[in-house]
DNA sequence: TAGCCATTAAACAGCA
DNA sequence: GTGCTGTTTAATGGCT
């Protein structure tokens, strides 16, 4: 049962995941995002069905292997979610990496099986440090592969013994008895077939195999040796009508079965591949075969639930014969799909497929390891924060240890040990927002994955506000026109080269909505600047109303006493000074807030001080330059405190009169 | 459950 | 009239 619950949780993760990636992804991810909410429950049922399936197995040996199978499934599920998260930053249609990142065994089985603390991949990442995660993944990967191999080997041996027994018995027993035995055997074959199918489907869900008819050119085809399951239907059908020998066609495929001949010679389950799968895919991409798995064990009770029988037709690959009921189907199965050369050949093909997939799985796992190492293990690299991407702004005068930079794999270094992972801020689905705030500093992330975002059609895991700010801060004068912001988006992110209407509108919306973005006019016309103070005010929203927390955050910052997440958040906020251990002045954060290095040094800046003449929503003093505000009378002094702390640009000038963000309740006292 | 936040969509107005 | 820019509102979903 715990497996089941874990399964449900894991399977429901996509909703969150989609929420995370999808939230930013919007239309781009709409496909998966829209479906996930609805599919989550179904997926949960799916998981339970598989659970019962194993339990219903009458074969004692099978039940143990079924358990193993379950573990594999669970691991694969977690892996899938995990990889989806990874893929949120890696995935793109044109990106080879994304296709190949879908390896399954990256996820710790043990973690996946955790009974109480059901972990999402993100949570796993948060709990484990990158090295730990890496090690765990490798370990589990090896374990899983080993388990898979052992499992199939076991199955094959078992079937081998049975068929030998049956063949011997068949010589002596009357035909009727033989028929019964054969039926039972066939059902056992089907069970194994189901198990193998499970594996295959898991791989499919990983993205290793794509059964979508429209995507016939799935990743597997890229494999030199892999047998693409999408080709299997043709392969089956290519054999001609049922009953026609398949050996030839199999041989023509050039499949070398020698490696498996020892165990696969005459048995192995008949593959049940693409045809049934493509016919009845579930919303979540899982073929109905998955759900029918439970049926496979109970099809005696429920007539229409034979794994090879669905929707009134035989689902034997390439068959699709209509059968009114299960009885007729069984009859059909025994006559048309009896144990013969053809079925054997089909089994061989399927085994070959599985083998290839396993090989590919290992390969892809290795690739993923490398990718993860690249994305997560960067700390080893000297990370000068004079990042190429970051022109002048937002350098992290580091002293801070920047968290791993994978947007898709936010890491929350510190976490209360006993805390349920799910209860943490970013414990749930990797909402971009979360990663944005608590994990990866955007500039760091961008610097490290600049090329990736540039080329991969992956939505960046940052809020629009963060991106806009980053765009602005990257410019020498820290101001951009709207069009320049657009250009920055498209230049920096392949993702934003499409859906322009959506994200441009969002950009405009964000510019208008957040008062941290100040519109000013200069010679170029209207430009947008960032009011760091305002921006920072909205940064730690979680701490709103908890001045103590804010204080702690600030004071602990860079002293290692505080959650590194906050450090990351602050770093991301480009508080150079705050981020700098040496410069940090606990308790006087506000003094640091508005200024960036360059700004502080800019003498000529006509800080639109003190509101009197200060433009309304303008004035991030630090960025104001010679610009003059174009709109709104300087009416509001707001409720600012009189004394701008520490050289801080006059905060009073910052606020727009109308308060787009309503952050006035911000713990100003603490900040000043 | 309510509130907050981010995103998306849309309507509208001003301007070139 | 068209397109861009900017503002605003509403709906939605995730998170706390």
PDB file of C-alpha atoms in Angstrom, chain A residues 299-501:
ATOM      1  CA  UNK A 299      -9.236 -11.259 -16.073  1.00  0.00           C
ATOM      2  CA  UNK A 300     -10.770 -14.481 -14.982  1.00  0.00           C
ATOM      3  CA  UNK A 301     -13.278 -12.510 -13.031  1.00  0.00           C
ATOM      4  CA  UNK A 302     -13.724  -9.645 -15.376  1.00  0.00           C
ATOM      5  CA  UNK A 303     -14.149 -10.871 -18.860  1.00  0.00           C
ATOM      6  CA  UNK A 304     -13.199  -7.804 -20.726  1.00  0.00           C
ATOM      7  CA  UNK A 305      -9.972  -7.218 -19.008  1.00  0.00           C
ATOM      8  CA  UNK A 306      -7.563  -9.521 -20.641  1.00  0.00           C
ATOM      9  CA  UNK A 307      -4.384  -7.645 -21.333  1.00  0.00           C
ATOM     10  CA  UNK A 308      -4.501  -8.643 -24.920  1.00  0.00           C
ATOM     11  CA  UNK A 309      -8.139  -7.990 -25.225  1.00  0.00           C
ATOM     12  CA  UNK A 310      -9.649  -4.610 -25.244  1.00  0.00           C
ATOM     13  CA  UNK A 311     -12.405  -2.715 -26.912  1.00  0.00           C
ATOM     14  CA  UNK A 312     -13.683  -5.872 -28.406  1.00  0.00           C
ATOM     15  CA  UNK A 313     -10.625  -6.700 -30.303  1.00  0.00           C
ATOM     16  CA  UNK A 314      -7.524  -8.699 -29.987  1.00  0.00           C
ATOM     17  CA  UNK A 315      -4.638  -6.569 -29.173  1.00  0.00           C
ATOM     18  CA  UNK A 316      -2.007  -8.919 -30.225  1.00  0.00           C
ATOM     19  CA  UNK A 317       0.404  -6.903 -32.237  1.00  0.00           C
ATOM     20  CA  UNK A 318      -0.720  -6.719 -35.757  1.00  0.00           C
ATOM     21  CA  UNK A 319      -3.865  -8.665 -35.172  1.00  0.00           C
ATOM     22  CA  UNK A 320      -6.771  -6.538 -34.061  1.00  0.00           C
ATOM     23  CA  UNK A 321      -9.224  -9.272 -34.696  1.00  0.00           C
ATOM     24  CA  UNK A 322     -12.636  -8.478 -33.372  1.00  0.00           C
ATOM     25  CA  UNK A 323     -13.796 -10.732 -30.592  1.00  0.00           C
ATOM     26  CA  UNK A 324     -17.172 -10.444 -29.020  1.00  0.00           C
ATOM     27  CA  UNK A 325     -16.172 -11.608 -25.622  1.00  0.00           C
ATOM     28  CA  UNK A 326     -13.299 -12.899 -23.701  1.00  0.00           C
ATOM     29  CA  UNK A 327     -14.155 -16.463 -24.442  1.00  0.00           C
ATOM     30  CA  UNK A 328     -14.024 -15.858 -28.091  1.00  0.00           C
ATOM     31  CA  UNK A 329     -10.880 -13.931 -27.624  1.00  0.00           C
ATOM     32  CA  UNK A 330      -9.260 -16.740 -25.696  1.00  0.00           C
ATOM     33  CA  UNK A 331     -10.233 -19.068 -28.422  1.00  0.00           C
ATOM     34  CA  UNK A 332      -8.810 -16.718 -30.938  1.00  0.00           C
ATOM     35  CA  UNK A 333      -5.703 -16.347 -28.895  1.00  0.00           C
ATOM     36  CA  UNK A 334      -5.184 -20.048 -28.735  1.00  0.00           C
ATOM     37  CA  UNK A 335      -5.699 -20.557 -32.382  1.00  0.00           C
ATOM     38  CA  UNK A 336      -4.124 -17.539 -33.933  1.00  0.00           C
ATOM     39  CA  UNK A 337      -1.482 -16.736 -31.427  1.00  0.00           C
ATOM     40  CA  UNK A 338      -0.487 -20.102 -30.177  1.00  0.00           C
ATOM     41  CA  UNK A 339       3.020 -20.882 -29.302  1.00  0.00           C
ATOM     42  CA  UNK A 340       4.655 -21.170 -32.634  1.00  0.00           C
ATOM     43  CA  UNK A 341       7.542 -19.829 -34.537  1.00  0.00           C
ATOM     44  CA  UNK A 342       5.832 -16.651 -35.233  1.00  0.00           C
ATOM     45  CA  UNK A 343       4.995 -15.920 -31.658  1.00  0.00           C
ATOM     46  CA  UNK A 344       8.438 -16.912 -30.673  1.00  0.00           C
ATOM     47  CA  UNK A 345       9.895 -14.576 -33.179  1.00  0.00           C
ATOM     48  CA  UNK A 346       7.744 -11.823 -31.919  1.00  0.00           C
ATOM     49  CA  UNK A 347       8.938 -12.515 -28.471  1.00  0.00           C
ATOM     50  CA  UNK A 348      12.455 -12.356 -29.629  1.00  0.00           C
ATOM     51  CA  UNK A 349      11.870  -9.066 -31.201  1.00  0.00           C
ATOM     52  CA  UNK A 350      10.361  -7.793 -28.065  1.00  0.00           C
ATOM     53  CA  UNK A 351      13.211  -9.028 -26.034  1.00  0.00           C
ATOM     54  CA  UNK A 352      15.557  -7.392 -28.366  1.00  0.00           C
ATOM     55  CA  UNK A 353      13.641  -4.232 -27.952  1.00  0.00           C
ATOM     56  CA  UNK A 354      13.890  -4.471 -24.249  1.00  0.00           C
ATOM     57  CA  UNK A 355      17.537  -5.151 -24.444  1.00  0.00           C
ATOM     58  CA  UNK A 356      18.148  -2.235 -26.675  1.00  0.00           C
ATOM     59  CA  UNK A 357      16.143  -0.071 -24.444  1.00  0.00           C
ATOM     60  CA  UNK A 358      18.119  -1.133 -21.490  1.00  0.00           C
ATOM     61  CA  UNK A 359      21.304  -0.358 -23.276  1.00  0.00           C
ATOM     62  CA  UNK A 360      19.935   2.911 -24.301  1.00  0.00           C
ATOM     63  CA  UNK A 361      18.758   3.488 -20.830  1.00  0.00           C
ATOM     64  CA  UNK A 362      22.220   3.071 -19.521  1.00  0.00           C
ATOM     65  CA  UNK A 363      23.524   5.354 -22.162  1.00  0.00           C
ATOM     66  CA  UNK A 364      21.011   8.012 -21.486  1.00  0.00           C
ATOM     67  CA  UNK A 365      21.536   7.703 -17.812  1.00  0.00           C
ATOM     68  CA  UNK A 366      25.153   8.325 -18.338  1.00  0.00           C
ATOM     69  CA  UNK A 367      24.350  11.291 -20.426  1.00  0.00           C
ATOM     70  CA  UNK A 368      22.046  12.614 -17.826  1.00  0.00           C
ATOM     71  CA  UNK A 369      24.707  12.179 -15.245  1.00  0.00           C
ATOM     72  CA  UNK A 370      26.977  14.294 -17.298  1.00  0.00           C
ATOM     73  CA  UNK A 371      24.300  16.861 -17.778  1.00  0.00           C
ATOM     74  CA  UNK A 372      23.557  16.974 -14.134  1.00  0.00           C
ATOM     75  CA  UNK A 373      27.163  17.225 -13.357  1.00  0.00           C
ATOM     76  CA  UNK A 374      27.327  20.107 -15.678  1.00  0.00           C
ATOM     77  CA  UNK A 375      24.371  21.843 -14.212  1.00  0.00           C
ATOM     78  CA  UNK A 376      24.823  21.055 -10.605  1.00  0.00           C
ATOM     79  CA  UNK A 377      28.391  20.426  -9.934  1.00  0.00           C
ATOM     80  CA  UNK A 378      29.651  23.626 -11.230  1.00  0.00           C
ATOM     81  CA  UNK A 379      30.800  24.930  -7.890  1.00  0.00           C
ATOM     82  CA  UNK A 380      34.070  23.321  -8.547  1.00  0.00           C
ATOM     83  CA  UNK A 381      34.576  25.750 -11.286  1.00  0.00           C
ATOM     84  CA  UNK A 382      35.878  29.076 -10.319  1.00  0.00           C
ATOM     85  CA  UNK A 383      32.949  31.259 -10.777  1.00  0.00           C
ATOM     86  CA  UNK A 384      33.895  34.759 -11.378  1.00  0.00           C
ATOM     87  CA  UNK A 385      30.897  36.837 -11.270  1.00  0.00           C
ATOM     88  CA  UNK A 386      32.054  38.998 -13.945  1.00  0.00           C
ATOM     89  CA  UNK A 387      29.867  36.854 -16.002  1.00  0.00           C
ATOM     90  CA  UNK A 388      29.899  37.464 -19.611  1.00  0.00           C
ATOM     91  CA  UNK A 389      26.223  37.780 -19.630  1.00  0.00           C
ATOM     92  CA  UNK A 390      26.108  40.197 -16.867  1.00  0.00           C
ATOM     93  CA  UNK A 391      27.339  43.332 -18.259  1.00  0.00           C
ATOM     94  CA  UNK A 392      27.764  45.361 -15.240  1.00  0.00           C
ATOM     95  CA  UNK A 393      24.896  44.833 -13.049  1.00  0.00           C
ATOM     96  CA  UNK A 394      24.292  42.155 -10.723  1.00  0.00           C
ATOM     97  CA  UNK A 395      27.611  40.901 -10.079  1.00  0.00           C
ATOM     98  CA  UNK A 396      27.655  38.883  -7.010  1.00  0.00           C
ATOM     99  CA  UNK A 397      30.638  40.030  -5.230  1.00  0.00           C
ATOM    100  CA  UNK A 398      30.444  36.648  -4.063  1.00  0.00           C
ATOM    101  CA  UNK A 399      31.244  35.396  -0.822  1.00  0.00           C
ATOM    102  CA  UNK A 400      28.111  33.673  -1.149  1.00  0.00           C
ATOM    103  CA  UNK A 401      28.041  30.185  -2.156  1.00  0.00           C
ATOM    104  CA  UNK A 402      25.675  30.170  -4.968  1.00  0.00           C
ATOM    105  CA  UNK A 403      23.473  27.277  -5.111  1.00  0.00           C
ATOM    106  CA  UNK A 404      23.578  25.020  -8.029  1.00  0.00           C
ATOM    107  CA  UNK A 405      22.359  26.813 -10.933  1.00  0.00           C
ATOM    108  CA  UNK A 406      20.003  24.563 -12.598  1.00  0.00           C
ATOM    109  CA  UNK A 407      16.790  26.306 -12.740  1.00  0.00           C
ATOM    110  CA  UNK A 408      14.956  23.153 -13.136  1.00  0.00           C
ATOM    111  CA  UNK A 409      16.647  21.634 -10.267  1.00  0.00           C
ATOM    112  CA  UNK A 410      16.401  24.051  -7.487  1.00  0.00           C
ATOM    113  CA  UNK A 411      18.332  23.059  -4.524  1.00  0.00           C
ATOM    114  CA  UNK A 412      17.547  24.128  -1.103  1.00  0.00           C
ATOM    115  CA  UNK A 413      20.676  23.409   0.676  1.00  0.00           C
ATOM    116  CA  UNK A 414      19.443  23.670   4.146  1.00  0.00           C
ATOM    117  CA  UNK A 415      16.318  22.251   5.416  1.00  0.00           C
ATOM    118  CA  UNK A 416      15.036  21.338   8.736  1.00  0.00           C
ATOM    119  CA  UNK A 417      15.868  17.730   8.988  1.00  0.00           C
ATOM    120  CA  UNK A 418      12.670  16.462  10.301  1.00  0.00           C
ATOM    121  CA  UNK A 419      10.520  18.468   8.088  1.00  0.00           C
ATOM    122  CA  UNK A 420       8.343  16.764   5.651  1.00  0.00           C
ATOM    123  CA  UNK A 421       9.770  17.588   2.400  1.00  0.00           C
ATOM    124  CA  UNK A 422       6.467  18.455   0.958  1.00  0.00           C
ATOM    125  CA  UNK A 423       5.871  21.096   3.473  1.00  0.00           C
ATOM    126  CA  UNK A 424       8.712  23.179   2.422  1.00  0.00           C
ATOM    127  CA  UNK A 425       8.438  26.251   0.426  1.00  0.00           C
ATOM    128  CA  UNK A 426       9.702  24.826  -2.706  1.00  0.00           C
ATOM    129  CA  UNK A 427       9.147  21.346  -1.686  1.00  0.00           C
ATOM    130  CA  UNK A 428       6.325  20.886  -4.000  1.00  0.00           C
ATOM    131  CA  UNK A 429       6.342  21.074  -7.664  1.00  0.00           C
ATOM    132  CA  UNK A 430       9.178  23.104  -8.850  1.00  0.00           C
ATOM    133  CA  UNK A 431       7.366  26.225  -9.297  1.00  0.00           C
ATOM    134  CA  UNK A 432       9.490  28.583 -11.122  1.00  0.00           C
ATOM    135  CA  UNK A 433       8.741  31.179  -8.631  1.00  0.00           C
ATOM    136  CA  UNK A 434      10.165  29.103  -5.916  1.00  0.00           C
ATOM    137  CA  UNK A 435      13.331  28.390  -7.612  1.00  0.00           C
ATOM    138  CA  UNK A 436      13.522  31.954  -8.498  1.00  0.00           C
ATOM    139  CA  UNK A 437      13.236  33.200  -5.032  1.00  0.00           C
ATOM    140  CA  UNK A 438      14.957  30.666  -3.043  1.00  0.00           C
ATOM    141  CA  UNK A 439      17.376  28.989  -5.163  1.00  0.00           C
ATOM    142  CA  UNK A 440      19.209  29.970  -8.141  1.00  0.00           C
ATOM    143  CA  UNK A 441      20.291  33.506  -8.556  1.00  0.00           C
ATOM    144  CA  UNK A 442      19.066  34.514 -11.873  1.00  0.00           C
ATOM    145  CA  UNK A 443      22.219  36.097 -13.036  1.00  0.00           C
ATOM    146  CA  UNK A 444      24.217  33.169 -11.937  1.00  0.00           C
ATOM    147  CA  UNK A 445      21.837  30.840 -13.557  1.00  0.00           C
ATOM    148  CA  UNK A 446      21.852  32.800 -16.710  1.00  0.00           C
ATOM    149  CA  UNK A 447      25.539  33.107 -16.734  1.00  0.00           C
ATOM    150  CA  UNK A 448      26.031  29.450 -16.380  1.00  0.00           C
ATOM    151  CA  UNK A 449      23.334  28.339 -18.668  1.00  0.00           C
ATOM    152  CA  UNK A 450      23.376  31.206 -20.976  1.00  0.00           C
ATOM    153  CA  UNK A 451      24.049  29.157 -24.013  1.00  0.00           C
ATOM    154  CA  UNK A 452      21.513  26.650 -23.045  1.00  0.00           C
ATOM    155  CA  UNK A 453      18.694  29.091 -22.655  1.00  0.00           C
ATOM    156  CA  UNK A 454      19.797  30.791 -25.712  1.00  0.00           C
ATOM    157  CA  UNK A 455      19.479  27.750 -27.820  1.00  0.00           C
ATOM    158  CA  UNK A 456      17.068  25.520 -26.093  1.00  0.00           C
ATOM    159  CA  UNK A 457      13.435  26.194 -26.295  1.00  0.00           C
ATOM    160  CA  UNK A 458      13.073  26.017 -22.605  1.00  0.00           C
ATOM    161  CA  UNK A 459      11.235  28.390 -20.513  1.00  0.00           C
ATOM    162  CA  UNK A 460      13.502  30.031 -18.016  1.00  0.00           C
ATOM    163  CA  UNK A 461      12.575  29.284 -14.476  1.00  0.00           C
ATOM    164  CA  UNK A 462      12.291  32.860 -13.449  1.00  0.00           C
ATOM    165  CA  UNK A 463       9.480  35.216 -13.083  1.00  0.00           C
ATOM    166  CA  UNK A 464       8.930  37.824 -15.643  1.00  0.00           C
ATOM    167  CA  UNK A 465       9.822  40.413 -13.089  1.00  0.00           C
ATOM    168  CA  UNK A 466      13.138  38.767 -12.456  1.00  0.00           C
ATOM    169  CA  UNK A 467      13.885  38.515 -16.097  1.00  0.00           C
ATOM    170  CA  UNK A 468      12.929  42.057 -16.799  1.00  0.00           C
ATOM    171  CA  UNK A 469      15.021  43.243 -13.989  1.00  0.00           C
ATOM    172  CA  UNK A 470      17.898  41.174 -15.158  1.00  0.00           C
ATOM    173  CA  UNK A 471      17.567  42.567 -18.608  1.00  0.00           C
ATOM    174  CA  UNK A 472      17.620  46.069 -17.317  1.00  0.00           C
ATOM    175  CA  UNK A 473      20.455  45.538 -14.946  1.00  0.00           C
ATOM    176  CA  UNK A 474      22.563  44.009 -17.578  1.00  0.00           C
ATOM    177  CA  UNK A 475      22.733  47.219 -19.416  1.00  0.00           C
ATOM    178  CA  UNK A 476      25.390  49.730 -18.539  1.00  0.00           C
ATOM    179  CA  UNK A 477      22.953  52.452 -17.817  1.00  0.00           C
ATOM    180  CA  UNK A 478      20.398  50.128 -16.386  1.00  0.00           C
ATOM    181  CA  UNK A 479      17.594  51.234 -18.451  1.00  0.00           C
ATOM    182  CA  UNK A 480      15.884  49.717 -21.366  1.00  0.00           C
ATOM    183  CA  UNK A 481      13.103  50.575 -23.611  1.00  0.00           C
ATOM    184  CA  UNK A 482      10.338  48.152 -23.883  1.00  0.00           C
ATOM    185  CA  UNK A 483      11.556  47.065 -27.201  1.00  0.00           C
ATOM    186  CA  UNK A 484      14.997  46.506 -25.866  1.00  0.00           C
ATOM    187  CA  UNK A 485      13.550  44.386 -23.159  1.00  0.00           C
ATOM    188  CA  UNK A 486      11.804  42.404 -25.784  1.00  0.00           C
ATOM    189  CA  UNK A 487      15.023  42.009 -27.615  1.00  0.00           C
ATOM    190  CA  UNK A 488      16.797  40.889 -24.533  1.00  0.00           C
ATOM    191  CA  UNK A 489      14.216  38.246 -23.967  1.00  0.00           C
ATOM    192  CA  UNK A 490      14.458  36.937 -27.438  1.00  0.00           C
ATOM    193  CA  UNK A 491      18.172  37.195 -27.490  1.00  0.00           C
ATOM    194  CA  UNK A 492      18.674  35.414 -24.249  1.00  0.00           C
ATOM    195  CA  UNK A 493      16.012  32.811 -24.469  1.00  0.00           C
ATOM    196  CA  UNK A 494      15.027  30.722 -27.343  1.00  0.00           C
ATOM    197  CA  UNK A 495      11.787  30.194 -25.618  1.00  0.00           C
ATOM    198  CA  UNK A 496      10.777  33.764 -26.052  1.00  0.00           C
ATOM    199  CA  UNK A 497      11.290  33.701 -29.703  1.00  0.00           C
ATOM    200  CA  UNK A 498       7.871  32.378 -29.983  1.00  0.00           C
ATOM    201  CA  UNK A 499       4.610  33.091 -28.303  1.00  0.00           C
ATOM    202  CA  UNK A 500       5.515  36.663 -28.566  1.00  0.00           C
ATOM    203  CA  UNK A 501       2.058  37.917 -27.981  1.00  0.00           C
TER     204      UNK A 501
END
